Short mmCIF file of C-alpha atoms in Angstrom, two decimals:
data_model
loop_
_atom_site.label_atom_id
_atom_site.label_comp_id
_atom_site.label_asym_id
_atom_site.label_seq_id
_atom_site.Cartn_x
_atom_site.Cartn_y
_atom_site.Cartn_z
CA MET A 232 -7.93 7.23 39.41
CA ALA A 233 -6.18 10.80 40.03
CA ALA A 234 -5.80 13.65 37.68
CA ARG A 235 -2.64 12.94 35.93
CA ARG A 236 -0.16 15.83 35.03
CA ASN A 237 1.60 14.33 32.07
CA ASN A 238 2.99 16.28 30.01
CA PRO A 239 4.34 20.49 30.60
CA SER A 240 1.39 21.03 28.08
CA GLY A 241 -0.95 20.00 30.30
CA ILE A 242 -2.93 18.03 27.59
CA VAL A 243 -4.96 14.81 28.49
CA PRO A 244 -6.46 12.51 26.23
CA THR A 245 -9.58 11.50 27.00
CA ILE A 246 -11.12 8.79 26.42
CA GLN A 247 -13.91 7.69 23.63
CA ASN A 248 -14.34 3.97 23.83
CA ILE A 249 -13.75 0.65 25.54
CA VAL A 250 -14.51 -2.77 25.06
CA SER A 251 -14.02 -5.24 27.19
CA THR A 252 -14.92 -8.82 27.75
CA VAL A 253 -17.04 -10.82 30.53
CA ASP A 254 -17.67 -14.73 30.59
CA LEU A 255 -21.24 -15.52 32.08
CA ASP A 256 -20.37 -19.03 31.94
CA CYS A 257 -23.27 -20.81 31.10
CA VAL A 258 -24.59 -21.70 27.63
CA LEU A 259 -27.46 -19.49 26.60
CA ASP A 260 -30.26 -19.86 23.84
CA LEU A 261 -30.30 -16.46 21.82
CA ASN A 262 -33.61 -17.26 20.41
CA HIS A 263 -34.99 -17.06 23.66
CA ILE A 264 -32.85 -14.31 24.66
CA ALA A 265 -34.04 -12.29 21.54
CA GLN A 266 -37.81 -12.98 22.09
CA HIS A 267 -37.87 -11.87 25.57
CA SER A 268 -36.52 -8.78 25.62
CA ARG A 269 -37.15 -5.31 23.87
CA ASN A 270 -33.81 -4.19 23.19
CA SER A 271 -32.30 -6.85 21.23
CA GLU A 272 -31.30 -7.88 17.99
CA TYR A 273 -30.53 -11.29 16.82
CA PHE A 274 -29.97 -11.89 12.99
CA PRO A 275 -27.85 -15.64 12.71
CA LYS A 276 -27.90 -15.43 9.31
CA ARG A 277 -25.85 -11.92 9.70
CA PHE A 278 -24.32 -12.54 12.84
CA SER A 279 -24.21 -15.47 15.42
CA ALA A 280 -24.82 -13.24 18.34
CA VAL A 281 -27.46 -11.05 20.07
CA ILE A 282 -26.92 -7.52 20.06
CA MET A 283 -28.42 -5.99 23.06
CA ARG A 284 -28.38 -2.25 24.15
CA ILE A 285 -28.97 -0.38 27.01
CA LYS A 286 -29.30 3.07 27.56
CA ASP A 287 -27.58 3.81 30.14
CA PRO A 288 -24.40 3.71 30.66
CA LYS A 289 -24.81 3.57 26.88
CA THR A 290 -23.31 0.68 25.40
CA THR A 291 -23.76 -2.16 23.24
CA ALA A 292 -23.58 -6.19 24.33
CA LEU A 293 -22.78 -8.72 22.10
CA ILE A 294 -24.00 -11.82 23.36
CA PHE A 295 -22.75 -15.12 22.22
CA ALA A 296 -24.19 -18.66 22.84
CA SER A 297 -21.18 -19.93 24.73
CA GLY A 298 -21.97 -17.67 27.42
CA LYS A 299 -19.21 -14.50 26.23
CA MET A 300 -20.00 -11.39 25.81
CA VAL A 301 -18.76 -8.20 24.48
CA CYS A 302 -19.32 -4.94 25.86
CA THR A 303 -18.50 -1.62 23.91
CA GLY A 304 -19.36 2.05 23.59
CA ALA A 305 -18.54 2.84 27.54
CA LYS A 306 -16.65 6.38 28.51
CA THR A 307 -14.96 5.08 31.38
CA GLU A 308 -13.58 1.80 33.07
CA ALA A 309 -16.05 1.62 36.21
CA GLN A 310 -18.74 2.52 33.38
CA SER A 311 -17.88 -0.56 31.28
CA LYS A 312 -18.12 -2.87 34.39
CA LEU A 313 -21.00 -1.66 35.42
CA ALA A 314 -22.75 -1.51 32.19
CA ALA A 315 -21.68 -5.31 31.77
CA ARG A 316 -23.03 -6.01 35.26
CA LYS A 317 -26.36 -4.75 34.12
CA PHE A 318 -26.04 -7.00 31.09
CA GLU A 319 -25.93 -10.03 33.45
CA ARG A 320 -28.43 -8.98 35.41
CA ILE A 321 -30.98 -8.81 32.11
CA ILE A 322 -29.54 -12.27 31.51
CA GLN A 323 -30.37 -13.34 34.57
CA LYS A 324 -33.54 -12.18 34.89
CA LEU A 325 -34.64 -14.03 31.54
CA GLY A 326 -33.83 -17.18 33.44
CA PHE A 327 -30.12 -18.06 32.66
CA PRO A 328 -27.20 -19.15 35.76
CA ALA A 329 -25.32 -16.22 34.82
CA LYS A 330 -21.60 -15.49 36.73
CA PHE A 331 -19.83 -12.78 36.26
CA ARG A 332 -16.52 -13.76 35.20
CA ASP A 333 -13.26 -12.48 33.96
CA PHE A 334 -13.82 -9.18 33.10
CA ARG A 335 -11.23 -7.91 31.23
CA ILE A 336 -11.36 -4.47 29.33
CA GLN A 337 -9.37 -5.29 25.66
CA ASN A 338 -9.16 -2.03 23.90
CA ILE A 339 -9.14 1.46 25.00
CA VAL A 340 -9.68 4.46 22.40
CA ALA A 341 -8.94 7.85 23.43
CA SER A 342 -8.19 10.80 21.44
CA CYS A 343 -6.53 14.92 22.29
CA ASP A 344 -5.67 17.42 20.25
CA VAL A 345 -1.82 19.13 20.22
CA GLN A 346 -3.36 22.10 19.13
CA PHE A 347 -0.99 22.64 16.16
CA THR A 348 -0.52 21.57 12.63
CA ILE A 349 1.52 18.89 12.04
CA ARG A 350 4.37 17.88 9.17
CA LEU A 351 3.13 14.28 8.54
CA GLU A 352 5.36 13.62 5.14
CA LYS A 353 8.83 15.03 7.42
CA PHE A 354 7.62 12.50 10.31
CA ALA A 355 7.34 9.58 7.85
CA CYS A 356 11.16 10.11 6.81
CA THR A 357 12.84 10.31 9.97
CA SER A 358 13.75 7.67 12.28
CA HIS A 359 10.71 7.26 13.12
CA GLY A 360 9.69 6.37 10.25
CA ALA A 361 10.28 2.53 10.68
CA PHE A 362 7.11 2.56 12.85
CA SER A 363 5.10 5.41 10.59
CA THR A 364 2.99 4.23 7.75
CA TYR A 365 1.74 7.58 6.03
CA GLU A 366 -0.17 6.67 2.75
CA PRO A 367 -2.14 10.00 1.93
CA GLU A 368 -3.73 8.51 -1.24
CA LEU A 369 -5.18 5.63 1.10
CA PHE A 370 -5.27 7.27 4.81
CA PRO A 371 -5.37 10.93 5.37
CA GLY A 372 -3.96 10.29 8.65
CA LEU A 373 -0.19 8.52 9.67
CA ILE A 374 -0.56 5.24 11.76
CA TYR A 375 2.11 4.84 13.92
CA ARG A 376 2.37 1.74 15.78
CA MET A 377 4.38 2.12 18.93
CA LYS A 378 6.23 -0.79 20.13
CA GLN A 379 6.52 -0.19 24.03
CA PRO A 380 3.72 0.21 25.33
CA LYS A 381 2.26 -1.31 22.51
CA LEU A 382 -0.75 0.37 20.41
CA VAL A 383 -1.18 2.53 17.45
CA LEU A 384 -1.85 6.04 17.06
CA LEU A 385 -3.26 8.10 14.49
CA ILE A 386 -2.08 11.37 13.70
CA PHE A 387 -3.72 14.15 11.80
CA VAL A 388 -2.44 17.09 10.21
CA SER A 389 -5.19 18.99 12.04
CA GLY A 390 -3.11 17.92 15.16
CA ASN A 391 -5.82 15.54 16.12
CA VAL A 392 -4.47 12.18 17.91
CA VAL A 393 -5.95 9.17 18.18
CA ILE A 394 -4.77 6.25 20.16
CA ALA A 395 -6.13 3.04 20.38
CA GLY A 396 -5.30 -0.52 21.46
CA ALA A 397 -4.26 0.43 25.09
CA LYS A 398 -5.52 -2.00 27.95
CA LYS A 399 -5.02 0.07 30.57
CA ARG A 400 -5.42 4.07 31.27
CA ASP A 401 -1.70 4.63 31.88
CA ASP A 402 -0.73 2.95 28.48
CA PHE A 403 -2.11 5.88 26.71
CA TYR A 404 -0.63 8.26 28.98
CA THR A 405 2.57 6.99 28.85
CA ALA A 406 2.00 6.90 24.84
CA PHE A 407 1.30 10.42 24.47
CA ASP A 408 3.28 11.41 26.99
CA ASN A 409 6.31 9.43 24.50
CA ILE A 410 4.37 11.03 21.37
CA TYR A 411 4.03 14.69 22.24
CA PRO A 412 7.73 15.91 22.27
CA VAL A 413 8.08 14.21 19.00
CA LEU A 414 5.41 16.18 17.44
CA ALA A 415 6.50 19.15 18.73
CA GLU A 416 9.11 18.56 16.68
CA PHE A 417 7.45 18.64 13.52
CA LYS A 418 5.07 21.59 13.81
CA LYS A 419 4.02 23.03 11.02
CA MET B 171 44.79 -8.33 -27.04
CA ALA B 172 45.06 -8.30 -23.22
CA ASP B 173 47.44 -8.84 -20.50
CA THR B 174 47.58 -12.11 -18.66
CA TYR B 175 50.68 -14.09 -16.87
CA CYS B 176 52.50 -16.44 -19.48
CA PRO B 177 53.89 -19.41 -17.72
CA ASP B 178 56.41 -20.11 -19.86
CA CYS B 179 57.87 -16.53 -19.80
CA LYS B 180 56.77 -16.66 -16.04
CA ARG B 181 55.65 -12.83 -16.87
CA PRO B 182 53.09 -10.90 -17.52
CA THR B 183 52.81 -10.69 -21.30
CA GLU B 184 50.73 -9.35 -24.18
CA VAL B 185 48.28 -12.12 -24.92
CA VAL B 186 46.54 -12.54 -28.17
CA PHE B 187 43.03 -14.18 -28.85
CA ASP B 188 42.91 -15.82 -32.09
CA HIS B 189 38.89 -15.75 -33.53
CA SER B 190 39.19 -18.06 -35.74
CA ALA B 191 40.55 -21.00 -34.50
CA GLY B 192 39.60 -20.14 -30.86
CA ASP B 193 43.01 -19.81 -28.88
CA THR B 194 44.31 -17.13 -26.42
CA VAL B 195 47.93 -17.34 -27.48
CA CYS B 196 51.32 -15.37 -25.57
CA SER B 197 52.32 -12.97 -28.28
CA GLU B 198 55.90 -13.32 -26.99
CA CYS B 199 56.37 -17.51 -26.33
CA GLY B 200 53.59 -18.29 -29.12
CA LEU B 201 52.35 -20.53 -25.86
CA VAL B 202 48.75 -21.54 -26.30
CA LEU B 203 47.09 -20.49 -23.01
CA GLU B 204 43.47 -21.57 -23.49
CA ALA B 205 42.27 -23.89 -26.67
CA HIS B 206 38.49 -24.59 -28.00
CA SER B 207 36.90 -21.29 -26.38
CA ILE B 208 33.47 -20.94 -26.67
CA ASP B 209 31.62 -17.91 -28.07
CA GLU B 210 28.79 -16.81 -26.44
CA THR B 211 27.91 -13.72 -28.85
CA SER B 212 24.21 -15.43 -30.54
CA GLU B 213 24.64 -17.31 -33.18
CA TRP B 214 22.22 -16.25 -35.70
CA ARG B 215 20.68 -12.78 -36.33
CA THR B 216 17.28 -12.30 -36.05
CA PHE B 217 14.62 -9.81 -37.87
CA ALA B 218 11.17 -9.07 -36.70
CA ASN B 219 10.18 -9.34 -40.22
CA GLU B 220 11.25 -12.81 -40.74
CA SER B 221 9.23 -15.92 -40.97
CA THR B 222 8.90 -18.12 -38.13
CA ASP B 223 9.27 -21.13 -40.54
CA ASN B 224 12.63 -21.53 -40.80
CA ASP B 225 14.51 -20.05 -37.80
CA PRO B 226 17.55 -21.61 -36.81
CA VAL B 227 17.86 -20.17 -33.63
CA ARG B 228 18.66 -23.40 -31.36
CA VAL B 229 18.32 -21.48 -27.96
CA GLY B 230 15.56 -20.25 -26.34
CA GLY B 231 14.74 -17.42 -24.19
CA PRO B 232 17.14 -15.52 -21.66
CA SER B 233 16.74 -17.89 -17.98
CA ASN B 234 14.32 -16.31 -15.73
CA PRO B 235 16.02 -16.53 -12.20
CA LEU B 236 12.80 -16.54 -10.78
CA LEU B 237 11.40 -19.53 -11.91
CA ALA B 238 11.81 -22.93 -10.20
CA ASP B 239 13.98 -24.22 -12.56
CA GLY B 240 15.92 -21.16 -14.56
CA GLY B 241 12.72 -21.70 -17.24
CA LEU B 242 14.23 -24.73 -19.09
CA SER B 243 11.86 -26.89 -20.35
CA THR B 244 11.64 -29.75 -23.02
CA VAL B 245 8.42 -29.54 -24.85
CA ILE B 246 7.21 -32.50 -27.39
CA SER B 247 6.06 -30.83 -30.62
CA LYS B 248 4.11 -32.08 -33.43
CA PRO B 249 6.28 -33.76 -36.69
CA THR B 250 5.71 -31.82 -39.51
CA GLY B 251 3.59 -33.13 -42.23
CA ALA B 252 2.40 -36.35 -41.22
CA SER B 253 -0.15 -36.17 -38.31
CA GLY B 254 -2.36 -38.63 -38.73
CA ASP B 255 -0.78 -40.63 -35.82
CA PHE B 256 -2.71 -40.35 -32.66
CA LEU B 257 0.18 -41.05 -30.27
CA THR B 258 2.85 -37.93 -32.07
CA THR B 259 -0.25 -35.57 -31.63
CA SER B 260 -1.71 -36.42 -28.13
CA LEU B 261 1.92 -36.72 -26.40
CA GLY B 262 2.56 -33.04 -27.22
CA ARG B 263 -1.20 -32.58 -25.42
CA TRP B 264 -0.35 -35.02 -22.41
CA GLN B 265 3.02 -33.86 -21.37
CA ASN B 266 1.69 -29.79 -21.30
CA ARG B 267 -0.92 -31.01 -19.27
CA GLY B 268 1.35 -32.75 -16.45
CA SER B 269 1.72 -30.58 -12.96
CA ASN B 270 3.83 -27.75 -13.75
CA PRO B 271 5.03 -26.07 -10.58
CA ASP B 272 5.39 -22.72 -11.74
CA ARG B 273 2.32 -22.45 -13.75
CA SER B 274 0.42 -20.02 -11.34
CA LEU B 275 3.47 -17.99 -11.00
CA ILE B 276 4.15 -17.76 -14.83
CA GLN B 277 0.19 -16.65 -15.47
CA ALA B 278 1.02 -13.93 -12.37
CA PHE B 279 3.97 -12.97 -14.55
CA LYS B 280 2.26 -12.50 -17.41
CA THR B 281 -0.33 -10.56 -16.14
CA ILE B 282 1.82 -8.33 -14.57
CA ALA B 283 2.99 -7.64 -18.09
CA THR B 284 0.31 -7.20 -19.38
CA MET B 285 -0.70 -4.23 -16.78
CA SER B 286 2.59 -3.00 -16.90
CA ASP B 287 2.83 -2.87 -20.96
CA ARG B 288 -0.82 -0.73 -20.05
CA LEU B 289 1.20 1.67 -18.30
CA GLY B 290 3.83 2.31 -20.38
CA LEU B 291 6.56 0.98 -17.52
CA VAL B 292 10.56 0.15 -18.31
CA ALA B 293 11.16 -3.59 -17.82
CA THR B 294 13.24 -2.82 -14.29
CA ILE B 295 9.40 -2.26 -12.92
CA LYS B 296 8.28 -5.25 -14.76
CA ASP B 297 11.24 -7.40 -12.89
CA ARG B 298 10.83 -5.85 -9.79
CA ALA B 299 6.98 -6.89 -9.66
CA ASN B 300 8.03 -10.00 -10.65
CA GLU B 301 10.54 -10.70 -7.47
CA ILE B 302 8.33 -8.74 -5.42
CA TYR B 303 5.37 -11.44 -6.19
CA LYS B 304 7.16 -14.24 -6.20
CA LYS B 305 8.34 -13.60 -2.60
CA VAL B 306 4.77 -13.13 -1.50
CA GLU B 307 3.26 -15.99 -3.41
CA ASP B 308 1.00 -18.46 -2.20
CA GLN B 309 0.90 -17.14 1.41
CA LYS B 310 -1.90 -18.56 3.40
CA PRO B 311 -3.34 -14.91 4.86
CA LEU B 312 -2.89 -13.95 0.54
CA ARG B 313 -5.45 -16.54 -0.52
CA GLY B 314 -8.03 -14.73 0.28
CA ARG B 315 -8.08 -11.95 -1.87
CA ASN B 316 -8.16 -11.75 -5.14
CA GLN B 317 -5.22 -12.03 -7.10
CA ASP B 318 -5.45 -8.95 -9.51
CA ALA B 319 -5.46 -7.09 -6.22
CA ILE B 320 -2.15 -8.43 -5.01
CA LEU B 321 -0.81 -8.06 -8.62
CA ALA B 322 -1.81 -4.39 -9.04
CA ALA B 323 -0.23 -3.82 -5.31
CA CYS B 324 2.96 -5.77 -6.36
CA LEU B 325 3.09 -3.57 -9.34
CA TYR B 326 2.49 0.00 -6.99
CA ILE B 327 5.03 -1.41 -5.02
CA ALA B 328 7.92 -1.96 -7.58
CA CYS B 329 6.53 1.33 -9.29
CA ARG B 330 7.42 3.43 -5.44
CA GLN B 331 10.65 1.51 -4.90
CA GLU B 332 11.73 3.21 -8.19
CA ASP B 333 10.84 6.44 -7.71
CA LYS B 334 8.30 6.62 -10.36
CA PRO B 335 5.04 6.49 -8.39
CA ARG B 336 1.49 5.93 -10.30
CA THR B 337 -1.89 6.41 -8.32
CA VAL B 338 -3.42 3.53 -7.41
CA LYS B 339 -6.68 4.17 -9.07
CA VAL B 340 -4.40 2.90 -12.11
CA ALA B 341 -4.55 -0.53 -12.02
CA ASN B 342 -8.04 -2.13 -12.89
CA GLY B 343 -10.83 -4.64 -11.89
CA ALA B 344 -9.63 -4.57 -7.81
CA THR B 345 -11.05 -1.48 -5.69
CA LYS B 346 -8.51 0.59 -4.01
CA LYS B 347 -9.76 -0.63 -0.61
CA GLU B 348 -8.51 -4.08 -1.62
CA ILE B 349 -5.27 -3.02 -3.18
CA GLY B 350 -4.33 -1.02 -0.43
CA ARG B 351 -4.83 -4.04 1.82
CA ALA B 352 -3.36 -5.69 -0.15
CA LYS B 353 0.06 -3.56 -0.59
CA GLU B 354 0.05 -3.20 3.15
CA TYR B 355 0.28 -6.81 3.70
CA ILE B 356 3.05 -6.81 0.76
CA VAL B 357 4.99 -4.40 2.84
CA LYS B 358 4.75 -6.19 6.08
CA GLN B 359 5.90 -9.42 4.54
CA LEU B 360 9.04 -7.42 2.69
CA GLU B 361 9.87 -5.93 6.08
CA VAL B 362 10.16 -9.56 7.55
CA GLU B 363 12.14 -10.90 5.02
CA LEU B 364 14.48 -8.11 4.31
CA GLY B 365 14.96 -6.79 7.91
CA GLN B 366 13.29 -3.85 7.60
CA SER B 367 15.12 -1.95 4.66
CA MET B 368 12.01 -0.69 3.15
CA GLU B 369 12.02 2.47 2.26
CA MET B 370 9.59 3.94 0.20
CA GLY B 371 9.29 7.71 0.56
CA THR B 372 5.54 9.28 1.15
CA ILE B 373 4.06 10.03 -2.32
CA HIS B 374 4.36 13.89 -3.57
CA ALA B 375 2.14 15.93 -5.95
CA GLY B 376 4.97 16.86 -8.37
CA ASP B 377 5.88 13.35 -9.10
CA PHE B 378 2.61 12.73 -11.00
CA LEU B 379 2.44 16.58 -11.97
CA ARG B 380 4.28 15.43 -14.98
CA ARG B 381 2.52 12.53 -16.23
CA PHE B 382 -1.04 14.34 -16.00
CA CYS B 383 0.27 17.11 -17.58
CA SER B 384 1.83 15.15 -20.53
CA HIS B 385 -2.06 13.20 -20.65
CA LEU B 386 -3.92 16.57 -20.88
CA GLY B 387 -1.24 17.86 -23.56
CA MET B 388 -0.42 20.95 -21.75
CA ASN B 389 2.27 23.19 -23.84
CA ASN B 390 5.40 23.31 -21.94
CA GLN B 391 4.63 26.83 -20.18
CA ALA B 392 2.16 25.71 -18.55
CA VAL B 393 3.86 22.61 -17.42
CA LYS B 394 6.62 24.48 -15.74
CA ALA B 395 4.17 26.76 -14.07
CA ALA B 396 2.37 24.01 -12.68
CA GLN B 397 5.61 22.59 -11.59
CA GLU B 398 6.49 25.70 -9.90
CA ALA B 399 2.85 25.45 -8.11
CA VAL B 400 2.99 22.52 -7.16
CA GLN B 401 6.20 23.24 -4.84
CA LYS B 402 4.66 26.55 -3.60
CA SER B 403 1.52 24.30 -2.20
CA GLU B 404 3.34 22.30 -0.39
CA GLU B 405 4.02 24.89 2.23
CA LEU B 406 0.46 25.42 2.55
CA ASP B 407 -1.95 23.99 4.75
CA ILE B 408 -4.35 21.54 2.45
CA ARG B 409 -5.44 18.45 3.77
CA ARG B 410 -6.56 17.25 0.72
CA SER B 411 -4.37 13.98 -1.37
CA PRO B 412 -1.44 15.08 -3.29
CA ILE B 413 -3.26 13.57 -6.32
CA SER B 414 -6.38 15.78 -5.93
CA ILE B 415 -4.16 18.90 -5.41
CA ALA B 416 -1.77 18.16 -8.41
CA ALA B 417 -5.79 17.75 -10.52
CA ALA B 418 -7.30 20.92 -9.04
CA ILE B 419 -3.60 23.33 -9.82
CA ILE B 420 -3.44 21.89 -13.58
CA TYR B 421 -7.53 22.60 -13.41
CA ILE B 422 -6.12 26.48 -12.10
CA ILE B 423 -3.56 26.68 -14.54
CA THR B 424 -5.17 25.63 -17.47
CA GLN B 425 -7.91 28.14 -16.57
CA LEU B 426 -5.74 30.89 -16.84
CA SER B 427 -4.24 30.36 -20.14
CA GLU B 428 -5.96 30.05 -23.31
CA ASP B 429 -6.45 26.32 -23.05
CA LYS B 430 -8.86 25.52 -21.21
CA LYS B 431 -9.61 22.04 -19.96
CA LEU B 432 -12.78 20.93 -19.45
CA LEU B 433 -13.10 19.74 -15.75
CA LYS B 434 -14.08 16.29 -17.12
CA ASP B 435 -10.88 15.71 -19.27
CA ILE B 436 -8.81 16.76 -16.33
CA SER B 437 -11.01 14.22 -14.19
CA LEU B 438 -10.36 11.43 -16.72
CA SER B 439 -6.60 11.87 -16.79
CA THR B 440 -5.85 11.91 -13.15
CA GLY B 441 -8.82 9.50 -11.93
CA VAL B 442 -10.02 12.04 -9.02
CA ALA B 443 -13.24 12.48 -9.13
CA GLU B 444 -14.92 15.64 -10.33
CA GLY B 445 -16.56 16.64 -7.17
CA THR B 446 -13.20 16.23 -5.65
CA ILE B 447 -11.30 18.63 -7.55
CA ARG B 448 -13.65 21.35 -7.54
CA ASN B 449 -13.93 20.64 -3.91
CA SER B 450 -9.80 21.04 -3.74
CA TYR B 451 -10.26 24.23 -6.13
CA LYS B 452 -11.94 25.81 -3.19
CA ASP B 453 -9.30 24.81 -0.80
CA LEU B 454 -6.54 25.82 -2.92
CA TYR B 455 -8.63 29.81 -4.30
CA PRO B 456 -7.53 31.60 -1.54
CA TYR B 457 -3.66 31.11 -2.38
CA ALA B 458 -3.76 31.34 -5.98
CA ALA B 459 -2.16 34.27 -6.02
CA ARG B 460 0.88 32.72 -3.49
CA ILE B 461 1.12 29.71 -5.52
CA ILE B 462 0.87 30.47 -9.08
CA PRO B 463 4.08 31.93 -10.17
CA SER B 464 3.97 35.54 -11.42
CA TRP B 465 5.68 35.24 -14.85
CA TYR B 466 2.76 33.11 -15.59
CA ALA B 467 -0.22 35.20 -14.98
CA LYS B 468 -0.79 38.52 -13.67
CA GLU B 469 -3.14 39.35 -11.04
CA ASP B 470 -6.00 40.62 -13.05
CA ASP B 471 -6.12 37.17 -14.65
CA LEU B 472 -6.05 35.96 -11.44
CA LYS B 473 -9.35 37.82 -10.43
CA ASN B 474 -10.56 36.34 -13.32
CA LEU B 475 -10.42 33.11 -12.30
CA CYS B 476 -13.75 31.95 -11.44
CA SER B 477 -14.99 31.69 -8.01
CA PRO B 478 -16.06 28.32 -6.49
#
């Protein structure tokens, strides 16, 4: 991933969290996994999956009995894949024929700071109002649902912007490129 | 007296309406244009203190287009006097127990009416809320949320649409979060149906200010000062909910006047927690000189304001 020079401001959103899923392709015995590994918790009454954590990369995995696994907490795509592989290794060591099928990144959350305060009420009133939801009583940030690429941005008065729902890094770069000039219009 | 076309005279002539016979008569040639017109005004005058025993009114209430059949229905009533007959007394009960497609709708309308009564809302808003509820009633995803939240959200949206927003806290049992979620869902539904014509502006502190002030019984001077202060505070960069800002401004204004209101009173009438008002006060305090109008309080009074 080459460094992206997206817009004249030079601000690049930083990834905070990546959620990915992978199919281990074998039925798992969650009780066995929970008993024989030291960094996992399993409360079937609360949630029907084993929650396992590893220290490096610092990630958490939800492992289901069907063999599907959700891996969260990584900060880059490569780390997410590496973590998923580590989890798969642990399952293999516990005696299950785990494979690594269909690794897919489901959601990337990124944030950035545009360095100026934004007038959210004005924003919601304009032509972008169709995509925005601003309810100061309920949530202090404006929720902007962008159609192309399809993701959600949370825009705050302080100028912090959170972008969620991207499946690829390029998606949220594009999204930020799209939104930056609009935000600059409503600078306080 | 009206001007209509008379077929005999072949030109528009003055037409007289004779109330006693119900005839529309042409004044030039005497031709009766319409006979037996039905008088649609009310037959009897009704008074509030009259007993309901001898009520000669033969019509029911206004027809409600939201209900399935306009609210028309026939009810079997008990015959006056003799009531030993098992059949006659039970018939009424059995007919009522039969399935009524509108039962849940009527129940919901009643609840909305109670809530809007409590808030003192006009019939317009109540009807709007009824319409909204009808549009979203009985959708599958809605079944999960509790009924109160949905009704409260309908009322909230109706108020917003009429530009008379109420705080979300105002409704009862359901929590703010529930009502918020129900409201989001309903708004999405409405947008899908109407094709995106939902225009609900963002709320401003000024909308609520008038109401809060009158709840607290502030005098006119104070109310005007508060309104000006709120206008000025919109320029500032305060990151708090507009309601909290309104509450804090009321607190400042009342502290400056002789008639000081307790934090508790303000918290009760605005629905904002005392701690939140204190925090908002801390945020506003540095700008107090700018937002409080000078005709209301002089510089020294502001110095007297307790520092948070």
